[in-house]
Amino acid sequence: MNKEIVHIMNDISSWLRYQKQLGVEIIPKGPELSAFLDHRVKNKMSLQGLTSTQEYRDEIPAPTDLDGLRKMVENCNRCELHKKRQNIVFGEGPENAKLVLVGEAPGREEDMQGLPFVGPSGELLTDMLNAVNISRKDVFITSVIKCRPPHNRTPGHEEIAACSSFLRHQLRLIDPPLILALGLVAAQTLLKEKAPLKSLRGRFHQLGNARVMPIYHPAYLLRSQGSRQLDLKRVAWQDLQILEKEYAKYR
Ligand code: URA
């Protein structure tokens, strides 16, 4: 059988498996599925890393660039969060970034502006990057969840399940060698881990073609106080230095 057809069938079968996990029993051939089938078959596309990296399984009908994926997220109503959003926060940065930063979910400022990390934790994040000579404009910044949870609560399991396929797709399109997972939700979602951040941080974890460094979320650093805050910042500083060394290889 033609190799491209095998790729397409693999894509379709992993997408169907994902839908089944979500509890979907019947898939009507609506416009989204038709567009996916037409596009894949006509263009004989195979997405980077799709067959070689099991961790980056194809979980959604597959736009082949970030603009296409952004449009898909703009139309998303997979969970309740779409009802109250001002804007989706898709993420920003170069499509060929060597480092992708993944946060948890947009806050108030991000929801208003449609941009990632523009509130108080964004300021700290920019300072943290500058401290290790990484320019914010060179990295791609996004979050697990693309719409703001009310009162900035931690996103629920269903919300993460509904949204994280967009994140995986972003990562597959950008195909970065390095990922910085900001906080517990990003680290656990990317690594499919249940361990606490303190046991995940401080080292790289392989994820497909990429290596993931979990680190404390800037908002967590801002929320903590006194000597605890100093300890956490010291640890985050150590982790950033490990990242800096690796990132230097890709500049
Ligand atoms: N925190 C996040 O995790 N993401 C944002 O975009 C902003 C704050």
PDB file of C-alpha atoms and ligand atoms in Angstrom:
ATOM      1  CA  MET A   1       0.000   0.000   0.000  1.00  0.00           C
ATOM      2  CA  ASN A   2       1.167   3.558  -0.785  1.00  0.00           C
ATOM      3  CA  LYS A   3       3.101   5.032   2.192  1.00  0.00           C
ATOM      4  CA  GLU A   4       1.051   8.260   2.207  1.00  0.00           C
ATOM      5  CA  ILE A   5      -2.199   6.339   2.420  1.00  0.00           C
ATOM      6  CA  VAL A   6      -0.790   4.453   5.418  1.00  0.00           C
ATOM      7  CA  HIS A   7       0.043   7.806   7.084  1.00  0.00           C
ATOM      8  CA  ILE A   8      -3.432   9.112   6.419  1.00  0.00           C
ATOM      9  CA  MET A   9      -5.020   5.943   7.799  1.00  0.00           C
ATOM     10  CA  ASN A  10      -2.808   6.142  10.904  1.00  0.00           C
ATOM     11  CA  ASP A  11      -3.882   9.756  11.398  1.00  0.00           C
ATOM     12  CA  ILE A  12      -7.530   8.901  11.093  1.00  0.00           C
ATOM     13  CA  SER A  13      -7.278   5.925  13.393  1.00  0.00           C
ATOM     14  CA  SER A  14      -5.474   7.860  16.162  1.00  0.00           C
ATOM     15  CA  TRP A  15      -8.026  10.669  15.889  1.00  0.00           C
ATOM     16  CA  LEU A  16     -10.858   8.137  16.196  1.00  0.00           C
ATOM     17  CA  ARG A  17      -9.171   6.532  19.232  1.00  0.00           C
ATOM     18  CA  TYR A  18      -8.968   9.944  20.869  1.00  0.00           C
ATOM     19  CA  GLN A  19     -12.647  10.638  20.200  1.00  0.00           C
ATOM     20  CA  LYS A  20     -13.494   7.251  21.740  1.00  0.00           C
ATOM     21  CA  GLN A  21     -11.532   8.152  24.884  1.00  0.00           C
ATOM     22  CA  LEU A  22     -13.681  11.281  25.112  1.00  0.00           C
ATOM     23  CA  GLY A  23     -16.783   9.092  24.996  1.00  0.00           C
ATOM     24  CA  VAL A  24     -17.781   9.854  21.385  1.00  0.00           C
ATOM     25  CA  GLU A  25     -19.523   6.807  19.853  1.00  0.00           C
ATOM     26  CA  ILE A  26     -20.717   8.157  16.502  1.00  0.00           C
ATOM     27  CA  ILE A  27     -18.917  10.636  14.235  1.00  0.00           C
ATOM     28  CA  PRO A  28     -21.133  12.376  11.708  1.00  0.00           C
ATOM     29  CA  LYS A  29     -19.271  13.418   8.586  1.00  0.00           C
ATOM     30  CA  GLY A  30     -19.622  17.147   9.301  1.00  0.00           C
ATOM     31  CA  PRO A  31     -17.690  19.990   7.647  1.00  0.00           C
ATOM     32  CA  GLU A  32     -14.679  19.638   9.981  1.00  0.00           C
ATOM     33  CA  LEU A  33     -14.154  15.936   9.225  1.00  0.00           C
ATOM     34  CA  SER A  34     -14.828  16.402   5.503  1.00  0.00           C
ATOM     35  CA  ALA A  35     -12.285  19.241   5.310  1.00  0.00           C
ATOM     36  CA  PHE A  36      -9.735  17.098   7.110  1.00  0.00           C
ATOM     37  CA  LEU A  37     -10.237  14.113   4.817  1.00  0.00           C
ATOM     38  CA  ASP A  38     -10.196  16.243   1.653  1.00  0.00           C
ATOM     39  CA  HIS A  39      -7.133  18.161   2.704  1.00  0.00           C
ATOM     40  CA  ARG A  40      -5.102  15.160   3.762  1.00  0.00           C
ATOM     41  CA  VAL A  41      -5.952  13.100   0.727  1.00  0.00           C
ATOM     42  CA  LYS A  42      -5.568  15.920  -1.830  1.00  0.00           C
ATOM     43  CA  ASN A  43      -2.304  17.265  -0.501  1.00  0.00           C
ATOM     44  CA  LYS A  44      -0.829  13.953   0.570  1.00  0.00           C
ATOM     45  CA  MET A  45       0.524  15.727   3.623  1.00  0.00           C
ATOM     46  CA  SER A  46       2.295  14.033   6.472  1.00  0.00           C
ATOM     47  CA  LEU A  47       2.998  16.125   9.533  1.00  0.00           C
ATOM     48  CA  GLN A  48       6.477  16.301  10.971  1.00  0.00           C
ATOM     49  CA  GLY A  49       7.227  13.612  13.493  1.00  0.00           C
ATOM     50  CA  LEU A  50       3.779  12.102  13.199  1.00  0.00           C
ATOM     51  CA  THR A  51       4.868   8.571  12.563  1.00  0.00           C
ATOM     52  CA  SER A  52       8.201   8.716  14.385  1.00  0.00           C
ATOM     53  CA  THR A  53       7.063  10.127  17.731  1.00  0.00           C
ATOM     54  CA  GLN A  54       4.333   8.224  19.486  1.00  0.00           C
ATOM     55  CA  GLU A  55       4.011  10.874  22.198  1.00  0.00           C
ATOM     56  CA  TYR A  56       2.900  13.456  19.658  1.00  0.00           C
ATOM     57  CA  ARG A  57      -0.003  11.336  18.442  1.00  0.00           C
ATOM     58  CA  ASP A  58      -2.357  13.079  16.073  1.00  0.00           C
ATOM     59  CA  GLU A  59      -5.398  13.878  18.145  1.00  0.00           C
ATOM     60  CA  ILE A  60      -7.296  16.390  16.053  1.00  0.00           C
ATOM     61  CA  PRO A  61      -8.019  17.004  12.400  1.00  0.00           C
ATOM     62  CA  ALA A  62      -4.784  18.521  11.361  1.00  0.00           C
ATOM     63  CA  PRO A  63      -4.228  22.067  10.121  1.00  0.00           C
ATOM     64  CA  THR A  64      -0.787  22.193   8.579  1.00  0.00           C
ATOM     65  CA  ASP A  65       0.280  25.579   9.948  1.00  0.00           C
ATOM     66  CA  LEU A  66      -0.174  27.676  13.078  1.00  0.00           C
ATOM     67  CA  ASP A  67      -2.588  30.115  11.394  1.00  0.00           C
ATOM     68  CA  GLY A  68      -4.908  27.248  10.479  1.00  0.00           C
ATOM     69  CA  LEU A  69      -4.692  25.881  13.986  1.00  0.00           C
ATOM     70  CA  ARG A  70      -5.364  29.335  15.482  1.00  0.00           C
ATOM     71  CA  LYS A  71      -8.574  29.589  13.415  1.00  0.00           C
ATOM     72  CA  MET A  72      -9.628  26.209  14.718  1.00  0.00           C
ATOM     73  CA  VAL A  73      -9.071  27.320  18.327  1.00  0.00           C
ATOM     74  CA  GLU A  74     -10.968  30.571  17.660  1.00  0.00           C
ATOM     75  CA  ASN A  75     -14.005  28.487  16.696  1.00  0.00           C
ATOM     76  CA  CYS A  76     -13.598  26.024  19.542  1.00  0.00           C
ATOM     77  CA  ASN A  77     -16.510  25.297  21.847  1.00  0.00           C
ATOM     78  CA  ARG A  78     -15.283  21.973  23.209  1.00  0.00           C
ATOM     79  CA  CYS A  79     -15.721  23.071  26.821  1.00  0.00           C
ATOM     80  CA  GLU A  80     -17.626  25.633  28.853  1.00  0.00           C
ATOM     81  CA  LEU A  81     -14.712  28.072  28.964  1.00  0.00           C
ATOM     82  CA  HIS A  82     -15.538  29.368  25.479  1.00  0.00           C
ATOM     83  CA  LYS A  83     -18.730  30.983  26.804  1.00  0.00           C
ATOM     84  CA  LYS A  84     -17.032  33.635  28.923  1.00  0.00           C
ATOM     85  CA  ARG A  85     -13.847  34.310  26.996  1.00  0.00           C
ATOM     86  CA  GLN A  86     -13.094  37.753  25.569  1.00  0.00           C
ATOM     87  CA  ASN A  87     -10.363  36.247  23.408  1.00  0.00           C
ATOM     88  CA  ILE A  88      -8.648  32.938  22.956  1.00  0.00           C
ATOM     89  CA  VAL A  89      -4.969  33.063  23.880  1.00  0.00           C
ATOM     90  CA  PHE A  90      -3.364  30.909  21.233  1.00  0.00           C
ATOM     91  CA  GLY A  91       0.232  31.918  21.934  1.00  0.00           C
ATOM     92  CA  GLU A  92       2.846  33.964  20.127  1.00  0.00           C
ATOM     93  CA  GLY A  93       6.343  33.625  18.788  1.00  0.00           C
ATOM     94  CA  PRO A  94       8.238  32.351  15.770  1.00  0.00           C
ATOM     95  CA  GLU A  95       6.905  29.221  14.060  1.00  0.00           C
ATOM     96  CA  ASN A  96      10.463  27.831  14.031  1.00  0.00           C
ATOM     97  CA  ALA A  97      11.279  28.661  17.673  1.00  0.00           C
ATOM     98  CA  LYS A  98      13.871  26.412  19.301  1.00  0.00           C
ATOM     99  CA  LEU A  99      12.244  26.870  22.685  1.00  0.00           C
ATOM    100  CA  VAL A 100       8.531  26.719  23.512  1.00  0.00           C
ATOM    101  CA  LEU A 101       7.235  27.897  26.880  1.00  0.00           C
ATOM    102  CA  VAL A 102       4.029  26.283  28.074  1.00  0.00           C
ATOM    103  CA  GLY A 103       2.009  27.875  30.882  1.00  0.00           C
ATOM    104  CA  GLU A 104      -1.261  26.824  32.488  1.00  0.00           C
ATOM    105  CA  ALA A 105      -4.070  29.094  31.292  1.00  0.00           C
ATOM    106  CA  PRO A 106      -4.690  32.756  30.464  1.00  0.00           C
ATOM    107  CA  GLY A 107      -5.467  35.204  33.265  1.00  0.00           C
ATOM    108  CA  ARG A 108      -7.498  38.421  33.139  1.00  0.00           C
ATOM    109  CA  GLU A 109      -5.006  40.539  31.196  1.00  0.00           C
ATOM    110  CA  GLU A 110      -4.280  37.744  28.732  1.00  0.00           C
ATOM    111  CA  ASP A 111      -8.009  37.184  28.136  1.00  0.00           C
ATOM    112  CA  MET A 112      -8.477  40.904  27.463  1.00  0.00           C
ATOM    113  CA  GLN A 113      -5.528  41.235  25.089  1.00  0.00           C
ATOM    114  CA  GLY A 114      -5.544  37.751  23.519  1.00  0.00           C
ATOM    115  CA  LEU A 115      -1.812  37.477  24.236  1.00  0.00           C
ATOM    116  CA  PRO A 116       0.082  35.114  26.542  1.00  0.00           C
ATOM    117  CA  PHE A 117       1.803  36.207  29.726  1.00  0.00           C
ATOM    118  CA  VAL A 118       1.080  39.937  29.564  1.00  0.00           C
ATOM    119  CA  GLY A 119      -0.060  40.250  33.202  1.00  0.00           C
ATOM    120  CA  PRO A 120       2.078  40.325  36.368  1.00  0.00           C
ATOM    121  CA  SER A 121       3.386  36.762  35.934  1.00  0.00           C
ATOM    122  CA  GLY A 122       4.336  37.705  32.380  1.00  0.00           C
ATOM    123  CA  GLU A 123       6.536  40.498  33.688  1.00  0.00           C
ATOM    124  CA  LEU A 124       8.345  38.089  35.973  1.00  0.00           C
ATOM    125  CA  LEU A 125       8.615  35.555  33.151  1.00  0.00           C
ATOM    126  CA  THR A 126      10.268  38.153  30.883  1.00  0.00           C
ATOM    127  CA  ASP A 127      12.723  39.032  33.669  1.00  0.00           C
ATOM    128  CA  MET A 128      13.511  35.350  34.250  1.00  0.00           C
ATOM    129  CA  LEU A 129      14.256  34.855  30.547  1.00  0.00           C
ATOM    130  CA  ASN A 130      16.377  38.008  30.373  1.00  0.00           C
ATOM    131  CA  ALA A 131      18.361  36.809  33.381  1.00  0.00           C
ATOM    132  CA  VAL A 132      19.560  33.830  31.338  1.00  0.00           C
ATOM    133  CA  ASN A 133      20.026  35.800  28.118  1.00  0.00           C
ATOM    134  CA  ILE A 134      16.994  34.389  26.360  1.00  0.00           C
ATOM    135  CA  SER A 135      15.016  36.962  24.443  1.00  0.00           C
ATOM    136  CA  ARG A 136      11.254  36.675  24.741  1.00  0.00           C
ATOM    137  CA  LYS A 137      10.819  37.469  21.045  1.00  0.00           C
ATOM    138  CA  ASP A 138      12.817  34.360  20.060  1.00  0.00           C
ATOM    139  CA  VAL A 139      10.660  31.854  21.908  1.00  0.00           C
ATOM    140  CA  PHE A 140       7.100  30.649  21.359  1.00  0.00           C
ATOM    141  CA  ILE A 141       4.892  31.171  24.417  1.00  0.00           C
ATOM    142  CA  THR A 142       1.593  29.399  24.933  1.00  0.00           C
ATOM    143  CA  SER A 143      -0.436  27.558  27.584  1.00  0.00           C
ATOM    144  CA  VAL A 144      -2.190  24.225  28.016  1.00  0.00           C
ATOM    145  CA  ILE A 145      -5.574  25.984  28.085  1.00  0.00           C
ATOM    146  CA  LYS A 146      -6.420  28.634  25.509  1.00  0.00           C
ATOM    147  CA  CYS A 147      -9.384  30.286  27.285  1.00  0.00           C
ATOM    148  CA  ARG A 148      -9.451  31.913  30.723  1.00  0.00           C
ATOM    149  CA  PRO A 149     -10.925  29.814  33.548  1.00  0.00           C
ATOM    150  CA  PRO A 150     -13.270  31.926  35.720  1.00  0.00           C
ATOM    151  CA  HIS A 151     -11.489  33.638  38.635  1.00  0.00           C
ATOM    152  CA  ASN A 152      -8.230  32.123  37.349  1.00  0.00           C
ATOM    153  CA  ARG A 153      -9.087  28.768  38.901  1.00  0.00           C
ATOM    154  CA  THR A 154      -7.014  25.721  37.997  1.00  0.00           C
ATOM    155  CA  PRO A 155      -8.436  24.133  34.824  1.00  0.00           C
ATOM    156  CA  GLY A 156     -10.399  20.903  35.318  1.00  0.00           C
ATOM    157  CA  HIS A 157      -9.536  17.508  33.840  1.00  0.00           C
ATOM    158  CA  GLU A 158     -12.167  17.746  31.095  1.00  0.00           C
ATOM    159  CA  GLU A 159     -10.988  21.212  30.109  1.00  0.00           C
ATOM    160  CA  ILE A 160      -7.417  19.975  29.918  1.00  0.00           C
ATOM    161  CA  ALA A 161      -8.469  16.899  27.932  1.00  0.00           C
ATOM    162  CA  ALA A 162     -10.471  19.056  25.527  1.00  0.00           C
ATOM    163  CA  CYS A 163      -7.730  21.649  24.968  1.00  0.00           C
ATOM    164  CA  SER A 164      -4.424  19.828  25.233  1.00  0.00           C
ATOM    165  CA  SER A 165      -4.682  18.339  21.749  1.00  0.00           C
ATOM    166  CA  PHE A 166      -4.303  21.919  20.445  1.00  0.00           C
ATOM    167  CA  LEU A 167      -1.107  22.244  22.456  1.00  0.00           C
ATOM    168  CA  ARG A 168       0.235  18.958  21.132  1.00  0.00           C
ATOM    169  CA  HIS A 169      -0.558  20.059  17.640  1.00  0.00           C
ATOM    170  CA  GLN A 170       1.253  23.373  18.175  1.00  0.00           C
ATOM    171  CA  LEU A 171       4.276  21.452  19.385  1.00  0.00           C
ATOM    172  CA  ARG A 172       4.183  19.135  16.423  1.00  0.00           C
ATOM    173  CA  LEU A 173       4.075  22.073  13.987  1.00  0.00           C
ATOM    174  CA  ILE A 174       6.847  24.023  15.724  1.00  0.00           C
ATOM    175  CA  ASP A 175       8.859  20.891  16.496  1.00  0.00           C
ATOM    176  CA  PRO A 176      11.130  22.578  19.089  1.00  0.00           C
ATOM    177  CA  PRO A 177      14.115  20.763  20.588  1.00  0.00           C
ATOM    178  CA  LEU A 178      13.381  22.366  23.991  1.00  0.00           C
ATOM    179  CA  ILE A 179      10.215  22.987  25.980  1.00  0.00           C
ATOM    180  CA  LEU A 180       9.942  24.838  29.278  1.00  0.00           C
ATOM    181  CA  ALA A 181       6.895  23.605  31.203  1.00  0.00           C
ATOM    182  CA  LEU A 182       5.788  26.402  33.529  1.00  0.00           C
ATOM    183  CA  GLY A 183       4.117  24.898  36.574  1.00  0.00           C
ATOM    184  CA  LEU A 184       2.413  21.703  37.554  1.00  0.00           C
ATOM    185  CA  VAL A 185      -0.438  21.675  35.037  1.00  0.00           C
ATOM    186  CA  ALA A 186       1.909  22.132  32.063  1.00  0.00           C
ATOM    187  CA  ALA A 187       4.435  19.598  33.355  1.00  0.00           C
ATOM    188  CA  GLN A 188       1.868  16.923  34.208  1.00  0.00           C
ATOM    189  CA  THR A 189      -0.089  17.422  30.989  1.00  0.00           C
ATOM    190  CA  LEU A 190       2.939  17.278  28.711  1.00  0.00           C
ATOM    191  CA  LEU A 191       4.636  14.408  30.484  1.00  0.00           C
ATOM    192  CA  LYS A 192       1.421  12.522  31.324  1.00  0.00           C
ATOM    193  CA  GLU A 193       2.716  12.363  34.880  1.00  0.00           C
ATOM    194  CA  LYS A 194       1.050  12.624  38.272  1.00  0.00           C
ATOM    195  CA  ALA A 195       4.191  13.398  40.280  1.00  0.00           C
ATOM    196  CA  PRO A 196       4.536  16.767  42.071  1.00  0.00           C
ATOM    197  CA  LEU A 197       6.597  19.492  40.445  1.00  0.00           C
ATOM    198  CA  LYS A 198       9.342  19.246  43.000  1.00  0.00           C
ATOM    199  CA  SER A 199      10.171  15.746  41.785  1.00  0.00           C
ATOM    200  CA  LEU A 200       9.829  16.605  38.062  1.00  0.00           C
ATOM    201  CA  ARG A 201      11.826  19.851  37.995  1.00  0.00           C
ATOM    202  CA  GLY A 202      15.585  20.204  37.669  1.00  0.00           C
ATOM    203  CA  ARG A 203      16.110  17.870  34.699  1.00  0.00           C
ATOM    204  CA  PHE A 204      15.009  17.297  31.128  1.00  0.00           C
ATOM    205  CA  HIS A 205      12.374  14.712  30.207  1.00  0.00           C
ATOM    206  CA  GLN A 206      12.202  13.325  26.671  1.00  0.00           C
ATOM    207  CA  LEU A 207       8.962  13.985  24.783  1.00  0.00           C
ATOM    208  CA  GLY A 208       9.123  12.849  21.178  1.00  0.00           C
ATOM    209  CA  ASN A 209      11.829  14.929  19.507  1.00  0.00           C
ATOM    210  CA  ALA A 210      11.852  17.470  22.325  1.00  0.00           C
ATOM    211  CA  ARG A 211      13.232  17.679  25.833  1.00  0.00           C
ATOM    212  CA  VAL A 212      11.011  19.197  28.500  1.00  0.00           C
ATOM    213  CA  MET A 213      12.278  21.106  31.531  1.00  0.00           C
ATOM    214  CA  PRO A 214       9.596  21.585  34.209  1.00  0.00           C
ATOM    215  CA  ILE A 215      10.005  24.714  36.342  1.00  0.00           C
ATOM    216  CA  TYR A 216       7.920  26.585  38.927  1.00  0.00           C
ATOM    217  CA  HIS A 217       5.269  28.825  37.371  1.00  0.00           C
ATOM    218  CA  PRO A 218       6.029  32.564  37.746  1.00  0.00           C
ATOM    219  CA  ALA A 219       2.562  33.107  39.291  1.00  0.00           C
ATOM    220  CA  TYR A 220       3.419  30.516  41.957  1.00  0.00           C
ATOM    221  CA  LEU A 221       6.687  32.315  42.657  1.00  0.00           C
ATOM    222  CA  LEU A 222       4.783  35.599  42.988  1.00  0.00           C
ATOM    223  CA  ARG A 223       2.140  34.089  45.294  1.00  0.00           C
ATOM    224  CA  SER A 224       4.611  32.519  47.716  1.00  0.00           C
ATOM    225  CA  GLN A 225       6.093  34.656  50.451  1.00  0.00           C
ATOM    226  CA  GLY A 226       9.123  35.273  52.636  1.00  0.00           C
ATOM    227  CA  SER A 227      11.834  32.626  52.849  1.00  0.00           C
ATOM    228  CA  ARG A 228       9.678  30.127  50.922  1.00  0.00           C
ATOM    229  CA  GLN A 229       9.615  32.548  48.004  1.00  0.00           C
ATOM    230  CA  LEU A 230      13.388  32.960  48.166  1.00  0.00           C
ATOM    231  CA  ASP A 231      13.891  29.182  48.179  1.00  0.00           C
ATOM    232  CA  LEU A 232      11.587  28.687  45.201  1.00  0.00           C
ATOM    233  CA  LYS A 233      13.237  31.500  43.242  1.00  0.00           C
ATOM    234  CA  ARG A 234      16.663  30.009  43.941  1.00  0.00           C
ATOM    235  CA  VAL A 235      15.515  26.629  42.636  1.00  0.00           C
ATOM    236  CA  ALA A 236      13.913  28.237  39.557  1.00  0.00           C
ATOM    237  CA  TRP A 237      17.179  30.066  38.923  1.00  0.00           C
ATOM    238  CA  GLN A 238      19.102  26.749  38.994  1.00  0.00           C
ATOM    239  CA  ASP A 239      16.651  25.229  36.503  1.00  0.00           C
ATOM    240  CA  LEU A 240      16.910  28.229  34.193  1.00  0.00           C
ATOM    241  CA  GLN A 241      20.664  27.916  34.159  1.00  0.00           C
ATOM    242  CA  ILE A 242      20.415  24.288  33.030  1.00  0.00           C
ATOM    243  CA  LEU A 243      18.063  25.467  30.294  1.00  0.00           C
ATOM    244  CA  GLU A 244      20.403  28.291  29.273  1.00  0.00           C
ATOM    245  CA  LYS A 245      23.247  25.833  28.646  1.00  0.00           C
ATOM    246  CA  GLU A 246      21.111  23.613  26.418  1.00  0.00           C
ATOM    247  CA  TYR A 247      19.494  26.530  24.603  1.00  0.00           C
ATOM    248  CA  ALA A 248      22.960  27.882  23.708  1.00  0.00           C
ATOM    249  CA  LYS A 249      23.407  24.825  21.452  1.00  0.00           C
ATOM    250  CA  TYR A 250      20.522  25.919  19.237  1.00  0.00           C
ATOM    251  CA  ARG A 251      21.175  29.648  18.921  1.00  0.00           C
TER     252      ARG A 251
HETATM  253  N1  URA B   1      -0.357  32.158  33.159  1.00  0.00           N
HETATM  254  C1  URA B   1      -0.334  31.213  32.220  1.00  0.00           C
HETATM  255  O1  URA B   1      -0.096  30.058  32.525  1.00  0.00           O
HETATM  256  N2  URA B   1      -0.526  31.572  30.944  1.00  0.00           N
HETATM  257  C2  URA B   1      -0.714  32.841  30.572  1.00  0.00           C
HETATM  258  O2  URA B   1      -0.854  33.124  29.372  1.00  0.00           O
HETATM  259  C3  URA B   1      -0.711  33.813  31.590  1.00  0.00           C
HETATM  260  C4  URA B   1      -0.555  33.452  32.878  1.00  0.00           C
END
